[in-house]
Tab-separated table of C-alpha atoms in Angstrom:
chain	number	residue	atom	x	y	z
A	7	MET	CA	-5.056	19.291	0.083
A	8	LYS	CA	-8.774	18.993	0.441
A	9	LYS	CA	-10.252	15.517	0.807
A	10	ILE	CA	-13.166	15.031	-1.564
A	11	VAL	CA	-15.172	11.865	-1.273
A	12	PHE	CA	-17.976	10.838	-3.366
A	13	LEU	CA	-20.218	8.201	-2.139
A	14	LEU	CA	-22.034	6.057	-4.536
A	15	SER	CA	-25.634	7.281	-5.024
A	16	ILE	CA	-28.322	5.180	-3.465
A	17	SER	CA	-31.805	5.219	-5.026
A	18	LEU	CA	-33.866	6.791	-2.241
A	19	LEU	CA	-37.527	7.442	-2.154
A	20	VAL	CA	-39.778	9.687	-0.162
A	21	THR	CA	-41.890	7.495	2.160
A	22	GLY	CA	-45.273	8.149	3.624
A	23	CYS	CA	-45.854	9.555	7.152
A	24	GLY	CA	-46.407	7.729	10.323
A	25	ALA	CA	-44.184	5.583	12.502
A	26	LYS	CA	-44.724	1.845	12.478
A	27	GLU	CA	-43.596	-0.578	15.090
A	28	SER	CA	-44.041	-4.309	15.281
A	29	THR	CA	-42.831	-6.547	18.076
A	30	SER	CA	-42.073	-10.258	18.001
A	31	SER	CA	-39.974	-12.587	20.274
A	32	HIS	CA	-36.815	-13.697	18.569
A	33	THR	CA	-33.651	-15.443	19.825
A	34	ALA	CA	-31.254	-14.491	17.045
A	35	ASN	CA	-28.787	-11.625	17.642
A	36	ALA	CA	-27.735	-9.301	14.807
A	37	THR	CA	-24.278	-9.995	13.476
A	38	SER	CA	-21.861	-7.070	14.208
A	39	PRO	CA	-19.092	-5.890	11.936
A	40	SER	CA	-15.347	-6.206	12.751
A	41	SER	CA	-13.364	-3.548	14.329
A	42	PRO	CA	-12.882	-0.380	12.252
A	43	ALA	CA	-9.597	0.287	10.259
A	44	PRO	CA	-8.257	3.781	10.283
A	45	THR	CA	-8.453	5.601	6.946
A	46	ASP	CA	-8.582	9.134	5.648
A	47	HIS	CA	-11.995	8.976	3.952
A	48	VAL	CA	-15.697	8.263	4.519
A	49	GLN	CA	-16.622	4.728	3.651
A	50	ALA	CA	-18.514	4.616	0.393
A	51	ALA	CA	-22.092	3.663	0.515
A	52	SER	CA	-23.461	1.220	-1.934
A	53	PRO	CA	-26.905	-0.092	-2.615
A	54	GLN	CA	-26.050	-3.258	-0.782
A	55	ALA	CA	-24.480	-1.487	2.206
A	56	GLY	CA	-27.764	-1.110	4.161
A	57	GLU	CA	-28.223	-4.887	4.004
A	58	GLN	CA	-24.483	-5.539	4.757
A	59	ALA	CA	-24.001	-2.817	7.297
A	60	ALA	CA	-24.087	-5.185	10.287
A	61	GLN	CA	-21.678	-7.585	8.523
A	62	GLN	CA	-19.097	-5.453	6.746
A	63	THR	CA	-15.859	-3.996	8.041
A	64	ALA	CA	-16.521	-0.391	8.780
A	65	GLU	CA	-13.854	2.257	8.197
A	66	GLU	CA	-13.285	5.178	10.444
A	67	PRO	CA	-14.793	8.071	8.501
A	68	GLN	CA	-13.737	11.674	8.002
A	69	ALA	CA	-15.945	14.619	7.393
A	70	VAL	CA	-16.743	15.050	3.711
A	71	ASP	CA	-15.231	18.071	2.003
A	72	ALA	CA	-17.581	20.655	0.811
A	73	PRO	CA	-17.205	21.155	-2.922
A	74	ASP	CA	-15.647	24.351	-4.310
A	75	VAL	CA	-18.330	26.354	-5.772
A	76	ALA	CA	-17.167	29.641	-7.391
A	77	GLY	CA	-17.275	32.090	-4.579
A	78	ASP	CA	-20.029	30.191	-2.776
A	79	ALA	CA	-19.419	28.476	0.589
A	80	LYS	CA	-22.615	26.407	0.232
A	81	ALA	CA	-22.312	22.644	-0.558
A	82	ASP	CA	-24.532	21.170	-3.195
A	83	THR	CA	-27.224	18.759	-2.143
A	84	PHE	CA	-25.386	15.798	-3.563
A	85	HIS	CA	-22.626	15.981	-0.990
A	86	VAL	CA	-25.140	16.673	1.697
A	87	GLU	CA	-27.186	13.617	0.889
A	88	ASN	CA	-24.018	11.507	0.796
A	89	ILE	CA	-22.800	12.537	4.323
A	90	VAL	CA	-26.290	11.672	5.777
A	91	SER	CA	-26.539	8.384	3.945
A	92	GLY	CA	-23.029	7.490	5.011
A	93	TYR	CA	-23.766	8.330	8.515
A	94	GLU	CA	-27.012	6.262	8.481
A	95	GLU	CA	-25.122	3.255	7.395
A	96	LEU	CA	-22.143	3.597	9.765
A	97	ILE	CA	-24.155	4.384	12.909
A	98	VAL	CA	-25.307	0.740	12.782
A	99	GLY	CA	-21.818	-0.549	13.107
A	100	ALA	CA	-21.044	2.143	15.750
A	101	ILE	CA	-23.908	0.839	17.929
A	102	ASN	CA	-23.268	-2.780	17.399
A	103	GLN	CA	-19.456	-2.517	18.068
A	104	GLN	CA	-20.018	0.214	20.824
A	105	ASP	CA	-17.408	2.256	18.990
A	106	PHE	CA	-18.118	5.989	18.549
A	107	SER	CA	-15.033	6.361	16.251
A	108	TYR	CA	-17.237	4.923	13.313
A	109	VAL	CA	-19.187	8.095	13.154
A	110	GLN	CA	-17.473	10.863	15.308
A	111	ASP	CA	-15.901	12.546	12.204
A	112	PHE	CA	-19.393	13.018	10.626
A	113	LEU	CA	-20.405	15.115	13.656
A	114	LEU	CA	-19.681	18.839	14.368
A	115	PRO	CA	-16.987	18.709	17.190
A	116	ASP	CA	-18.018	20.151	20.575
A	117	SER	CA	-21.674	20.226	19.503
A	118	PRO	CA	-24.648	18.666	21.448
A	119	VAL	CA	-25.204	16.114	18.729
A	120	TYR	CA	-21.562	14.929	19.159
A	121	GLN	CA	-22.197	14.142	22.793
A	122	GLU	CA	-25.797	12.878	22.145
A	123	GLN	CA	-24.691	10.290	19.653
A	124	GLN	CA	-21.715	9.178	21.805
A	125	THR	CA	-24.120	8.703	24.706
A	126	LEU	CA	-26.616	6.819	22.399
A	127	ILE	CA	-23.894	4.382	21.386
A	128	GLU	CA	-22.750	3.831	25.022
A	129	GLU	CA	-26.269	3.333	26.296
A	130	ALA	CA	-27.231	0.992	23.627
A	131	GLY	CA	-24.185	-1.180	24.429
A	132	LYS	CA	-25.006	-1.115	28.157
A	133	LYS	CA	-28.566	-2.249	27.401
A	134	GLY	CA	-27.519	-5.041	24.991
A	135	ILE	CA	-29.170	-3.462	22.049
A	136	SER	CA	-28.074	-4.273	18.512
A	137	VAL	CA	-29.526	-3.031	15.284
A	138	LYS	CA	-29.703	-3.831	11.602
A	139	LEU	CA	-30.484	-1.168	8.995
A	140	VAL	CA	-33.429	-2.394	6.905
A	141	ASP	CA	-33.923	0.813	4.892
A	142	SER	CA	-32.984	4.415	4.902
A	143	ARG	CA	-34.759	6.816	2.651
A	144	ILE	CA	-33.748	10.516	2.123
A	145	GLY	CA	-36.632	12.750	1.358
A	146	GLU	CA	-36.529	16.567	1.021
A	147	ILE	CA	-33.168	18.332	1.278
A	148	LYS	CA	-33.582	22.173	1.620
A	149	GLU	CA	-31.433	25.127	2.732
A	150	SER	CA	-31.920	26.163	6.332
A	151	ASP	CA	-32.741	29.696	7.508
A	152	GLN	CA	-29.175	29.672	8.863
A	153	PRO	CA	-26.237	30.334	6.515
A	154	ASN	CA	-24.366	27.266	5.142
A	155	GLU	CA	-26.910	24.814	6.660
A	156	TYR	CA	-29.183	22.149	5.131
A	157	LEU	CA	-32.058	20.235	6.508
A	158	VAL	CA	-32.375	16.588	5.314
A	159	GLU	CA	-35.538	14.540	6.014
A	160	VAL	CA	-34.778	10.850	6.491
A	161	VAL	CA	-37.018	7.783	7.236
A	162	THR	CA	-35.037	5.016	8.689
A	163	LYS	CA	-36.305	1.457	9.130
A	164	LEU	CA	-34.334	-0.604	11.687
A	165	GLU	CA	-34.518	-4.114	13.269
A	166	ILE	CA	-33.685	-3.571	16.913
A	167	THR	CA	-32.719	-6.578	19.032
A	168	LYS	CA	-32.585	-6.453	22.828
A	169	GLY	CA	-32.282	-9.747	24.504
A	170	ASN	CA	-34.689	-12.189	22.858
A	171	ASP	CA	-36.990	-9.473	21.660
A	172	LEU	CA	-36.882	-8.160	17.973
A	173	LYS	CA	-38.619	-4.997	17.027
A	174	THR	CA	-38.886	-3.247	13.715
A	175	LYS	CA	-39.200	0.469	13.970
A	176	GLU	CA	-39.573	3.185	11.344
A	177	ILE	CA	-37.963	6.417	12.639
A	178	LYS	CA	-38.370	9.815	11.082
A	179	LYS	CA	-35.438	12.170	11.393
A	180	VAL	CA	-34.346	15.576	10.322
A	181	TYR	CA	-30.585	16.092	10.116
A	182	THR	CA	-29.056	19.622	10.051
A	183	VAL	CA	-25.858	19.531	7.928
A	184	LEU	CA	-23.375	22.406	8.293
A	185	SER	CA	-20.727	23.466	5.698
A	186	LYS	CA	-17.821	24.838	7.713
A	187	ASP	CA	-14.256	25.371	6.624
A	188	ASP	CA	-14.782	23.469	3.437
A	189	GLN	CA	-16.023	20.442	5.366
A	190	LEU	CA	-19.597	19.061	5.928
A	191	TYR	CA	-20.660	18.113	9.434
A	192	ILE	CA	-23.839	16.818	11.034
A	193	LYS	CA	-24.904	19.641	13.455
A	194	GLU	CA	-28.139	18.277	14.748
A	195	ILE	CA	-30.398	15.134	14.456
A	196	LYS	CA	-33.896	15.280	15.497
A	197	ALA	CA	-35.857	11.891	15.613
A	198	ASP	CA	-39.494	11.250	16.343
A	199	GLN	CA	-38.663	8.313	18.605
A	200	SER	CA	-35.736	6.454	20.163
A	201	LEU	CA	-34.310	2.959	19.673
A	202	GLU	CA	-36.297	1.623	22.558
């Protein structure tokens, strides 16, 4: 039986261009979520989830099923948007808990992005970096030149704590989402800057 998960829609806006960064000294560390509980679905996103991402109990996600479209293997943009917004929220818990299992099922297995995100989480942990999702806005979603692929533009605003330093960064990303075997997977993430 196919697993179909609907994430609650988040009101998202297209933001202007440019990356902004501000630095200040701060002694507070971000609160991190408790350990993930195994489950057979992707955790639902809510309007409050971005604010609560560093405080909530995250569940181990599974790839979202692509919807059945009469004879068409393409996923509709609703599901594509939901897998990206779900990933945006859960990557925060993965980084703060140094636990790749929060997000591994969103990523295309045996792909470069799978290894890249695993390394990102490990390196952030080694460097004592914690993050808080301030805002995540999905912009344009369009079909890729490749079959069954979508490109999703996202602007993410994060508070990044390393030691006593707190930085706020706005990072522009382009996600490539692949519909494969009735599942949606993130195949690639291109960002204009790193966490540091």
